């Protein structure tokens, strides 16, 4: 059976809900491993988090039970909330440290509130992954109001997988 890895960061729980739905959907075709990133140096202030995201800062993350080597997976799925037009600092750290992604199929997903910056966030993530040699990168975007809509998440995932 093919193997998939879902790596995500979730501050409020919205991105976690989408990651859980994706795991459930992918489990029909993949053996799925899921890893939640936890920042060790983040502010409890959402504004403080957004400033760090806007400044393109990395975060210290708990590396226990986190694999940066994705070479053993057929599909890599990376998820982050959109903060200040960018990804969460913990996801920036993961992408920076990630290895073995060359030639891999990747799906990026992000959760967002207003939608401002969601496309910029995905483009930046894709650019960083392309520099590491990812072969095919697709994305899905889920607005905060829809994180519990499993049918929408399933449809978006289906489109992302078809485009790969």
Coordinates of C-alpha atoms in Angstrom, one line a residue:
X1 CA 0.0 0.0 0.0
X2 CA 1.2 3.5 -0.8
X3 CA 2.2 5.7 2.2
X4 CA 1.1 9.3 2.9
X5 CA 2.5 11.7 5.5
X6 CA 0.4 14.6 6.8
X7 CA 2.4 17.3 8.6
X8 CA 0.5 20.2 10.0
X9 CA 0.5 23.1 12.4
X10 CA -2.7 24.2 14.2
X11 CA -2.9 27.0 16.7
X12 CA -6.7 27.2 17.2
X13 CA -7.7 23.7 16.1
X14 CA -9.1 24.6 12.6
X15 CA -6.2 23.2 10.7
X16 CA -6.3 20.0 12.9
X17 CA -9.9 19.4 11.9
X18 CA -9.0 19.6 8.2
X19 CA -5.9 17.3 8.8
X20 CA -8.2 14.8 10.5
X21 CA -10.6 14.9 7.6
X22 CA -7.8 14.4 5.1
X23 CA -6.4 11.5 7.0
X24 CA -9.8 9.8 7.0
X25 CA -10.2 10.4 3.2
X26 CA -6.6 9.2 2.3
X27 CA -6.9 6.1 4.5
X28 CA -8.9 4.4 1.8
X29 CA -5.9 4.4 -0.5
X30 CA -2.9 5.1 1.7
X31 CA -1.3 4.0 4.9
X32 CA -1.3 7.5 6.6
X33 CA 1.1 8.8 9.2
X34 CA 0.1 12.2 10.7
X35 CA 2.4 14.6 12.6
X36 CA 1.3 17.7 14.4
X37 CA 4.0 20.4 14.7
X38 CA 4.3 22.2 18.1
X39 CA 6.2 25.4 18.4
X40 CA 8.2 25.7 21.6
X41 CA 8.9 29.5 21.3
X42 CA 5.6 30.9 20.2
X43 CA 3.7 33.8 21.7
X44 CA 0.2 33.2 23.2
X45 CA -0.8 36.4 21.3
X46 CA -2.3 35.9 17.9
X47 CA -1.0 39.3 16.9
X48 CA 2.5 38.3 18.0
X49 CA 2.2 35.1 15.9
X50 CA 1.1 37.1 12.9
X51 CA 4.1 39.5 13.2
X52 CA 6.4 36.5 13.2
X53 CA 4.7 35.0 10.2
X54 CA 4.8 38.3 8.3
X55 CA 8.5 38.6 9.1
X56 CA 9.1 35.1 7.7
X57 CA 10.5 33.9 11.0
X58 CA 11.0 30.2 11.7
X59 CA 9.9 28.7 15.1
X60 CA 11.6 26.3 17.3
X61 CA 9.6 23.1 17.2
X62 CA 9.4 20.0 19.4
X63 CA 11.2 17.5 17.2
X64 CA 10.2 14.5 19.3
X65 CA 8.1 12.2 17.0
X66 CA 8.6 14.5 14.0
X67 CA 10.3 13.0 11.0
X68 CA 12.0 15.5 8.6
X69 CA 12.9 12.7 6.2
X70 CA 9.9 12.1 3.9
X71 CA 11.7 9.8 1.5
X72 CA 9.7 6.8 2.6
X73 CA 6.4 8.4 1.6
X74 CA 4.6 8.5 -1.8
X75 CA 2.5 11.5 -0.9
X76 CA 3.4 14.4 1.4
X77 CA 0.6 16.7 2.7
X78 CA 1.6 19.9 4.5
X79 CA -1.0 22.1 6.3
X80 CA -0.9 25.5 8.0
X81 CA -3.2 28.3 8.9
X82 CA -2.7 31.6 6.9
X83 CA -1.2 34.2 9.2
X84 CA -0.4 37.7 7.9
X85 CA -0.3 36.5 4.3
X86 CA 2.0 33.6 5.1
X87 CA 2.5 30.3 6.7
X88 CA 2.9 29.7 10.4
X89 CA 6.5 29.9 11.6
X90 CA 6.5 26.2 12.7
X91 CA 5.6 25.1 9.1
X92 CA 8.4 27.3 7.7
X93 CA 10.8 25.5 10.0
X94 CA 9.5 22.1 8.9
X95 CA 9.9 22.9 5.2
X96 CA 13.4 24.3 5.9
X97 CA 14.5 21.1 7.6
X98 CA 12.5 18.7 5.4
X99 CA 14.6 16.3 3.3
X100 CA 13.9 13.5 0.8
X101 CA 11.1 15.5 -0.9
X102 CA 12.8 15.6 -4.3
X103 CA 10.5 13.9 -6.8
X104 CA 7.6 13.6 -4.4
X105 CA 4.0 14.5 -4.9
X106 CA 2.9 17.2 -2.4
X107 CA -0.4 18.6 -1.4
X108 CA -0.4 21.9 0.5
X109 CA -3.5 22.8 2.5
X110 CA -4.2 26.0 4.4
X111 CA -7.0 27.2 6.5
X112 CA -7.9 30.9 6.5
X113 CA -10.3 33.4 7.9
X114 CA -10.8 36.4 5.6
X115 CA -8.9 35.0 2.7
X116 CA -6.5 37.8 2.4
X117 CA -3.1 36.3 1.7
X118 CA -4.2 32.7 1.2
X119 CA -2.9 32.6 -2.4
X120 CA 0.4 34.2 -1.4
X121 CA 0.8 31.7 1.4
X122 CA 0.4 28.7 -0.9
X123 CA 2.6 30.2 -3.6
X124 CA 5.4 30.8 -1.1
X125 CA 5.1 27.2 0.3
X126 CA 5.1 25.8 -3.2
X127 CA 8.2 27.9 -4.1
X128 CA 10.1 26.6 -1.1
X129 CA 9.1 23.0 -1.9
X130 CA 10.0 23.4 -5.6
X131 CA 13.5 24.6 -4.6
X132 CA 13.8 21.3 -2.7
X133 CA 12.8 19.3 -5.8
X134 CA 9.2 18.4 -5.1
X135 CA 7.8 17.0 -8.4
X136 CA 4.1 17.9 -8.3
X137 CA 2.5 20.4 -5.9
X138 CA -1.2 20.9 -5.6
X139 CA -3.2 22.8 -3.0
X140 CA -6.5 23.1 -1.3
X141 CA -7.8 26.0 0.7
X142 CA -10.4 25.7 3.4
X143 CA -12.0 28.8 4.9
X144 CA -12.4 28.7 8.7
X145 CA -16.2 28.6 8.4
X146 CA -15.9 25.3 6.4
X147 CA -13.4 23.3 8.5
X148 CA -16.2 21.0 9.7
X149 CA -17.6 20.4 6.2
X150 CA -16.1 17.0 5.4
X151 CA -17.8 16.8 2.0
X152 CA -16.1 20.0 0.9
X153 CA -12.7 18.8 2.2
X154 CA -13.2 15.5 0.4
X155 CA -14.1 17.3 -2.9
X156 CA -11.1 19.6 -2.6
X157 CA -8.8 16.6 -1.9
X158 CA -10.2 14.7 -4.8
X159 CA -9.4 17.7 -7.1
X160 CA -5.9 18.0 -5.7
X161 CA -5.2 14.3 -6.2
X162 CA -6.6 14.3 -9.8
X163 CA -4.4 17.2 -10.7
X164 CA -1.4 15.1 -9.7

